[in-house]
Short mmCIF file of C-alpha atoms and ligand atoms in Angstrom, two decimals:
data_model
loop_
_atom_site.label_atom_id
_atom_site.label_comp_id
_atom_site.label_asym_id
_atom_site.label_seq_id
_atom_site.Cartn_x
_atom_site.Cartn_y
_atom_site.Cartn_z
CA UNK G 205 0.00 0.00 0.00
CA UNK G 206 1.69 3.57 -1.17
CA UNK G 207 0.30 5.05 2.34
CA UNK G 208 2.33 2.49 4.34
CA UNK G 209 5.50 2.42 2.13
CA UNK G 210 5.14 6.57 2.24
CA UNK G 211 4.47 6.41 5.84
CA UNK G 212 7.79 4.53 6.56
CA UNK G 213 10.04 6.42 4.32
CA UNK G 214 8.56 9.77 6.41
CA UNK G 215 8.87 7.61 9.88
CA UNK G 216 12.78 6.94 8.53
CA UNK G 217 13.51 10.57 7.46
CA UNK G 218 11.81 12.17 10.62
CA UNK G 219 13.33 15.34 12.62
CA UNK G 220 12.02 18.23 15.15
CA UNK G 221 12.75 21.74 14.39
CA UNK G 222 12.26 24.28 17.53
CA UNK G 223 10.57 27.93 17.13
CA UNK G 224 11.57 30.32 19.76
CA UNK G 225 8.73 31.77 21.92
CA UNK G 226 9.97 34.88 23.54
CA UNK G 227 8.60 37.19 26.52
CA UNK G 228 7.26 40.08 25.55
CA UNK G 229 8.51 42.34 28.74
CA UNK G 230 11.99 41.82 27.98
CA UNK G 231 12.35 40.03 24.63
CA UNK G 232 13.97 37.02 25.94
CA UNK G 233 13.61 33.17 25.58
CA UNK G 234 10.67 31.67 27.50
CA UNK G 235 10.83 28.45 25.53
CA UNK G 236 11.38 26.47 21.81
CA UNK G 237 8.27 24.73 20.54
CA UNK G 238 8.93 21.19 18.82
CA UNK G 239 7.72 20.85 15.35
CA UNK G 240 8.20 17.46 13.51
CA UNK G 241 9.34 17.68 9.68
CA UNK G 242 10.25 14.74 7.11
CA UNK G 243 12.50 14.86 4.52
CA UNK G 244 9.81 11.84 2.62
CA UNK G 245 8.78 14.56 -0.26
CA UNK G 246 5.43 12.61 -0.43
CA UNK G 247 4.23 13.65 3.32
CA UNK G 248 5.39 17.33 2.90
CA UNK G 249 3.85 18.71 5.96
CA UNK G 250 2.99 17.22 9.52
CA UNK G 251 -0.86 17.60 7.92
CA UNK G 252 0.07 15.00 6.03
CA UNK G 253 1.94 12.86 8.20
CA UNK G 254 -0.99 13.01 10.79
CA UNK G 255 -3.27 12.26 8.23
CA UNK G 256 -1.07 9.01 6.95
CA UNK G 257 -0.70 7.87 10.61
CA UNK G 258 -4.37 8.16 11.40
CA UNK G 259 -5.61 6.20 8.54
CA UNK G 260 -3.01 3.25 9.16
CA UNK G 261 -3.76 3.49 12.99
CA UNK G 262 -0.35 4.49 13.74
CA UNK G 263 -1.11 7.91 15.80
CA UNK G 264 0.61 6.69 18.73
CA UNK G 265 3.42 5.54 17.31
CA UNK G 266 4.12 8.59 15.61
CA UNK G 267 3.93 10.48 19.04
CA UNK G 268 6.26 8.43 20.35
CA UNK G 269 8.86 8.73 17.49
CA UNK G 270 8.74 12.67 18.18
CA UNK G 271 8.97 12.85 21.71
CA UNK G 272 11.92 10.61 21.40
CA UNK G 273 13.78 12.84 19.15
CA UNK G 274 12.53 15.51 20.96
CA UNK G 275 13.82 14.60 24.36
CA UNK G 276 16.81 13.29 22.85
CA UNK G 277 17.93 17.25 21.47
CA UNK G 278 16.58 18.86 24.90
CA UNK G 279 18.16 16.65 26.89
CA UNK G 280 22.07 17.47 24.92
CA UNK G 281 21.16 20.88 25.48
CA UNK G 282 21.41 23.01 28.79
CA UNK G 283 18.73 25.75 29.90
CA UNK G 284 15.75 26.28 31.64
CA UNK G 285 13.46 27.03 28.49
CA UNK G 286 9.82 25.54 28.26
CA UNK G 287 9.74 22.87 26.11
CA UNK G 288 6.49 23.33 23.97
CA UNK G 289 5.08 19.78 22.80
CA UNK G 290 2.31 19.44 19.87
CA UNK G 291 0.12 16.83 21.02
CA UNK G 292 -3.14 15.31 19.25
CA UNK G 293 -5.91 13.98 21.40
CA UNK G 294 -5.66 10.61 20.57
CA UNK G 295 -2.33 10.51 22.25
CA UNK G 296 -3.50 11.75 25.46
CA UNK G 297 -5.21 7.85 25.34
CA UNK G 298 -1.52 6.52 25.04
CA UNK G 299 -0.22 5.36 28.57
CA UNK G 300 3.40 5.85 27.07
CA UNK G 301 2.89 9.52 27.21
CA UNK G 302 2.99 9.75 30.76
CA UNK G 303 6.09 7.33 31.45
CA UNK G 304 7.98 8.27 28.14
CA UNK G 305 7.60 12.02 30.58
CA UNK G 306 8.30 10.54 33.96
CA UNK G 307 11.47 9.19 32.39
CA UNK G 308 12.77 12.36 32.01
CA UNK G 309 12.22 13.88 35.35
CA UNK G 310 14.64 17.20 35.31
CA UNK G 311 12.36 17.84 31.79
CA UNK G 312 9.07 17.45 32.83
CA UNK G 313 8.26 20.48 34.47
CA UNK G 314 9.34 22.44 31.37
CA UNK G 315 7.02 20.83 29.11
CA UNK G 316 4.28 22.15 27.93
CA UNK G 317 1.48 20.19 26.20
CA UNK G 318 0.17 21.58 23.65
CA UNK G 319 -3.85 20.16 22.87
CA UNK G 320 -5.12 21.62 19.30
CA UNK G 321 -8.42 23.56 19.26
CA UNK G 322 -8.87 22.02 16.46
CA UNK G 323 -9.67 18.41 17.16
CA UNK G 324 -12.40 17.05 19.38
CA UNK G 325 -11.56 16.19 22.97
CA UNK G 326 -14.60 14.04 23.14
CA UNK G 327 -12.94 10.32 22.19
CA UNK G 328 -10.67 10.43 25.26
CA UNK G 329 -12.00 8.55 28.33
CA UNK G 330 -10.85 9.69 31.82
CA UNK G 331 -9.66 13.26 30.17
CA UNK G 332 -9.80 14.95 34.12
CA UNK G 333 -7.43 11.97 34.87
CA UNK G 334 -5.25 11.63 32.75
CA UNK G 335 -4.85 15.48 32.84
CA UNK G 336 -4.19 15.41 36.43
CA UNK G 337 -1.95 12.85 36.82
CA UNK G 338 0.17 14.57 33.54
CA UNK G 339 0.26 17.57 36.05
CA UNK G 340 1.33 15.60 39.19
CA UNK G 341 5.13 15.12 37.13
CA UNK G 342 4.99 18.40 36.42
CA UNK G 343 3.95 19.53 32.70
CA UNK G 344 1.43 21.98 31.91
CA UNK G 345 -0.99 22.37 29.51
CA UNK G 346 -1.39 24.70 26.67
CA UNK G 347 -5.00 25.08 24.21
CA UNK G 348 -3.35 25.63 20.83
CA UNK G 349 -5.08 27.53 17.82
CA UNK G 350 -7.60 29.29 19.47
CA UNK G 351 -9.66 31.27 17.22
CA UNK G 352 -8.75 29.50 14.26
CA UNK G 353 -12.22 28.61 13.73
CA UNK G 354 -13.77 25.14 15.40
CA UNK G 355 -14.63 23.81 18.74
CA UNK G 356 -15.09 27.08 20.38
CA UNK G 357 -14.41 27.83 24.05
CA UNK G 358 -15.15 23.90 25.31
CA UNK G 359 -11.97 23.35 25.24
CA UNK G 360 -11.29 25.50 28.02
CA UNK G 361 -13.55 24.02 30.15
CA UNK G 362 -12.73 20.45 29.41
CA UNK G 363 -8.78 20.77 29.67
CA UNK G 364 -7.76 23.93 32.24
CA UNK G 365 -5.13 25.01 30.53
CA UNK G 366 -2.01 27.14 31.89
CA UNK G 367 -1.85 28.61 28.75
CA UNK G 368 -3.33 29.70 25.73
CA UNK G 369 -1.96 29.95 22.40
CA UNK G 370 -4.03 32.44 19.69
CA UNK G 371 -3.78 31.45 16.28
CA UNK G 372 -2.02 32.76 13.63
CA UNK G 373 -5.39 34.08 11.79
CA UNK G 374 -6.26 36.34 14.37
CA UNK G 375 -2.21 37.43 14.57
CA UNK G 376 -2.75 38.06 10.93
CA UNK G 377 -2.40 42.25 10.01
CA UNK G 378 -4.20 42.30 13.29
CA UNK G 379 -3.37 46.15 13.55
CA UNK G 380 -5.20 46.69 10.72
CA UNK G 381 -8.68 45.01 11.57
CA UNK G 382 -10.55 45.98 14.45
CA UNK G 383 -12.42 43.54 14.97
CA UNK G 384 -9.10 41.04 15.67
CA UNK G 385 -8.00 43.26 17.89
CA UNK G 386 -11.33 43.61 20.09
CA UNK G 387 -11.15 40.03 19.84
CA UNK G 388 -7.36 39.45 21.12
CA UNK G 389 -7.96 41.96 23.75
CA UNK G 390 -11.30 40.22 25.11
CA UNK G 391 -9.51 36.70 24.87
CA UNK G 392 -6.41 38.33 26.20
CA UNK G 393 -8.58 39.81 29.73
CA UNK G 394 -10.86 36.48 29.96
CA UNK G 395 -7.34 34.43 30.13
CA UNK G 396 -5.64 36.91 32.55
CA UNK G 397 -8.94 36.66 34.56
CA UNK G 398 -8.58 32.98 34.99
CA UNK G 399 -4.77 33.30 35.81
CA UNK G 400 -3.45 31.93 32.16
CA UNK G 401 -0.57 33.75 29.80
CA UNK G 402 -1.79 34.03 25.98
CA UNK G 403 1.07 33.27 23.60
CA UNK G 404 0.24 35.03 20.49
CA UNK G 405 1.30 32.83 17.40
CA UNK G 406 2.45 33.26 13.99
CA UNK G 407 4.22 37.11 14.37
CA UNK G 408 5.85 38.28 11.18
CA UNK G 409 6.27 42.01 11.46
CA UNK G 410 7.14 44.73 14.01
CA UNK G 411 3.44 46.12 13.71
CA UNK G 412 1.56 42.31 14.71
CA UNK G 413 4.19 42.17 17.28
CA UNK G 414 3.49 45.91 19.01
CA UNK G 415 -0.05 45.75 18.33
CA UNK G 416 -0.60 42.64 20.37
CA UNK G 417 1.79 43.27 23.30
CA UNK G 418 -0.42 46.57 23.47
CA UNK G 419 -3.45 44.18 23.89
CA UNK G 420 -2.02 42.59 26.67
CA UNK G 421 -0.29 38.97 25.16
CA UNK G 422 2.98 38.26 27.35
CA UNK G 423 4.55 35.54 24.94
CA UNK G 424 4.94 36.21 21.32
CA UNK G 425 6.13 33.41 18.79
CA UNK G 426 6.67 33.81 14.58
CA UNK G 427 8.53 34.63 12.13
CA UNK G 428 9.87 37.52 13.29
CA UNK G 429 11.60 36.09 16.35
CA UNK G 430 13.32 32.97 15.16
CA UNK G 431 12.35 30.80 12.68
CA UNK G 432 11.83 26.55 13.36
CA UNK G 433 15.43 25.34 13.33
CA UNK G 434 17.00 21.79 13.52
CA UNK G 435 19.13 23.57 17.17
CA UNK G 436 17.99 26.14 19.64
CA UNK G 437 18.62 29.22 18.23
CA UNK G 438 18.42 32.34 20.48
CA UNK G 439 15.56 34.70 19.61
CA UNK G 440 16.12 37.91 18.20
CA UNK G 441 13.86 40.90 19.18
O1 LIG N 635 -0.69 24.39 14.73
P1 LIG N 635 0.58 25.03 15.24
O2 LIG N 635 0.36 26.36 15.83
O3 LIG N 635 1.35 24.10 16.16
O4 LIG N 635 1.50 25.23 13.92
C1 LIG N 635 2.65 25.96 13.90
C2 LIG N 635 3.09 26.04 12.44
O5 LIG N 635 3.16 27.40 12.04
C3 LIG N 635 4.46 25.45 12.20
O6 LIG N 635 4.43 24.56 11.10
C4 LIG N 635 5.36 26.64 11.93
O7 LIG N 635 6.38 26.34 11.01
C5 LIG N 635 4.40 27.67 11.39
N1 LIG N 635 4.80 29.04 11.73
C6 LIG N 635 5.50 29.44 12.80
N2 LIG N 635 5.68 30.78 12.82
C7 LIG N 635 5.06 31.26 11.71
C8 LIG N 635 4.90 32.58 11.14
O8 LIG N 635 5.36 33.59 11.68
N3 LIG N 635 4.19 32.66 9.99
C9 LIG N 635 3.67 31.57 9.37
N4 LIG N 635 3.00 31.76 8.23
N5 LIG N 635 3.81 30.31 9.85
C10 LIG N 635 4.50 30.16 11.01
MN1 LIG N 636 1.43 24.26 18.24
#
C-alpha cells in the first residue's frame, strides 16, 4: 500500500525543528516549541503525516517517534526554556505519554502540552485523569489555535489550561482590523482573569508584534523572532 511504504520512508527521514517563543517584557527566551518535519517529499507537511498515521492506525506511534527525538535534542542541550510539545488527542489515550515524561524527570516540568483547538476532545476517556496525573510530574498544559475557527471555548472548560496559544489568523495584520484586535484583547482579559498567559502565534512584522503586546499577550512566537530550526537558536527581538 503507497500510504504504508510513504508512511515509513517519512517515519525513517523524521526530525524536530524548535521555534523560539519569547517574553514580551523583555524580549527574551521563555521556551522552543517542537515541530516534527520529514525529509519523505510525499508527506510534505505534519498535515500530512498526521493524516497518513491516522488512517493506518499508527497515531501513537508517531507520538512516540517525536517525543523521542525531541527529548533526545533537549536533553544534549542546557537551559531552563519551556519545552512546547504538539500533542493530538488521541495521544493523550496513550499510557506511554505519561512514562515516556516521567522518564525524564529534570524535563518534565518544562514541558508544555500543547492540545489543538482544532480536534475534538470528546474520544478520550478519563480526560480529568489523565490530565491530572500529567500535572502531578509536572507539565502543563497549553490550548493551541484558538480562534482558528472550530470547537469554540469547550476546550477550556474540558482541559484547564495554563496557557493559551491564539492562532495565527487572528495574529494576521491584526493592527489593521478591528475587529481582531477587540477580539485578542477580550480573549487576552478572559485568560488573565482565569490566571493563564496568551502566547500570540504566527508574528511576522514589528506592527503584529506591538499591536498585540499593546493588547495585553505576554509571549509572542513567529517569524519575526526565530524561525523553526534543527538547534535552539536564540531569539532575536
Ligand atoms: O498548529 P501550530 O500552531 O502548532 O502550527 C505551527 C506552524 O506554524 C508550524 O508549522 C510553523 O512552522 C508555522 N509558523 C510558525 N511561525 C510562523 C509565522 O510567523 N508565519 C507563518 N505563516 N507560519 C509560522
Ligand atoms: Mn502548536
Amino acid at each position: 500500500m503507497k500510504v504504508a511504504r510513504d508512511f515509513e520512508r517519512a517515519l525513517a527521514s523524521l526530525w524536530v525543528a524548535f521555534q523560539p517563543i519569547v517574553r514580551a517584557s523583555d524580549g527574551a527566551e521563555f521556551g522552543y516549541e517542537a515541530l516534527v518535519r520529514t525529509n519523505e517529499p510525499a508527506v510534505p507537511n505534519p498535515e500530512a503525516l498526521f493524516a497518513a498515521a491516522e488512517r493506518l492506525g499508527r497515531m501513537q506511534e508517531l507520538g512516540r517517534r517525536i517525543r523521542r527525538l525531541v527529548f533526545e535534542t533537549a536533553s544534549q542541550h542546557p537551559g531552563t526554556f519551556r519545552l512546547f510539545i504538539n500533542l493530538h488527542p488521541f495521544e493523550l489515550l496513550d499510557d506511554t505519554l505519561l512514562a515516556d515524561i516521567e522518564r525524564h524527570p529534570s524535563l518534565a516540568p518544562r514541558i508544555v502540552l500543547e492540545v489543538t483547538e482544532r480536534a475534538s476532545l470528546a474520544k478520550v476517556s478519563d480526560l480529568a485523569a489523565r490530565l491530572r496525573a500529567l500535572r502531578s510530574v509536572g507539565c502543563s498544559i497549553a490550548i493551541d489555535d484558538l480562534g482558528a475557527g472550530y470547537s469554540g471555548l469547550s476546550s477550556f472548560i474540558e482541559l484547564m489550561p495554563d496557557l493559551v496559544k491564539l492562532d495565527m489568523s487572528l495574529v494576521r495584520d491584526a493592527h489593521k482590523c478591528l475587529t481582531k484586535q477587540h477580539i485578542i484583547r477580550s480573549l487576552t482579559e478572559m485568560c488573565k482573569g482565569m490566571g493563564l498567559s496568551v502566547v500570540a502565534e504566527g508574528i511576522e512584522s514589528n506592527e503584529e508584534r506591538d499591536i498585540v503586546v499593546s493588547l495585553g499577550c505576554n509571549l509572542l512566537q513567529g517569524y519575526r523572532f526565530g524561525r523553526p530550526s534543527p538547534s535552539f537558536l536564540p531569539p532575536s527581538w
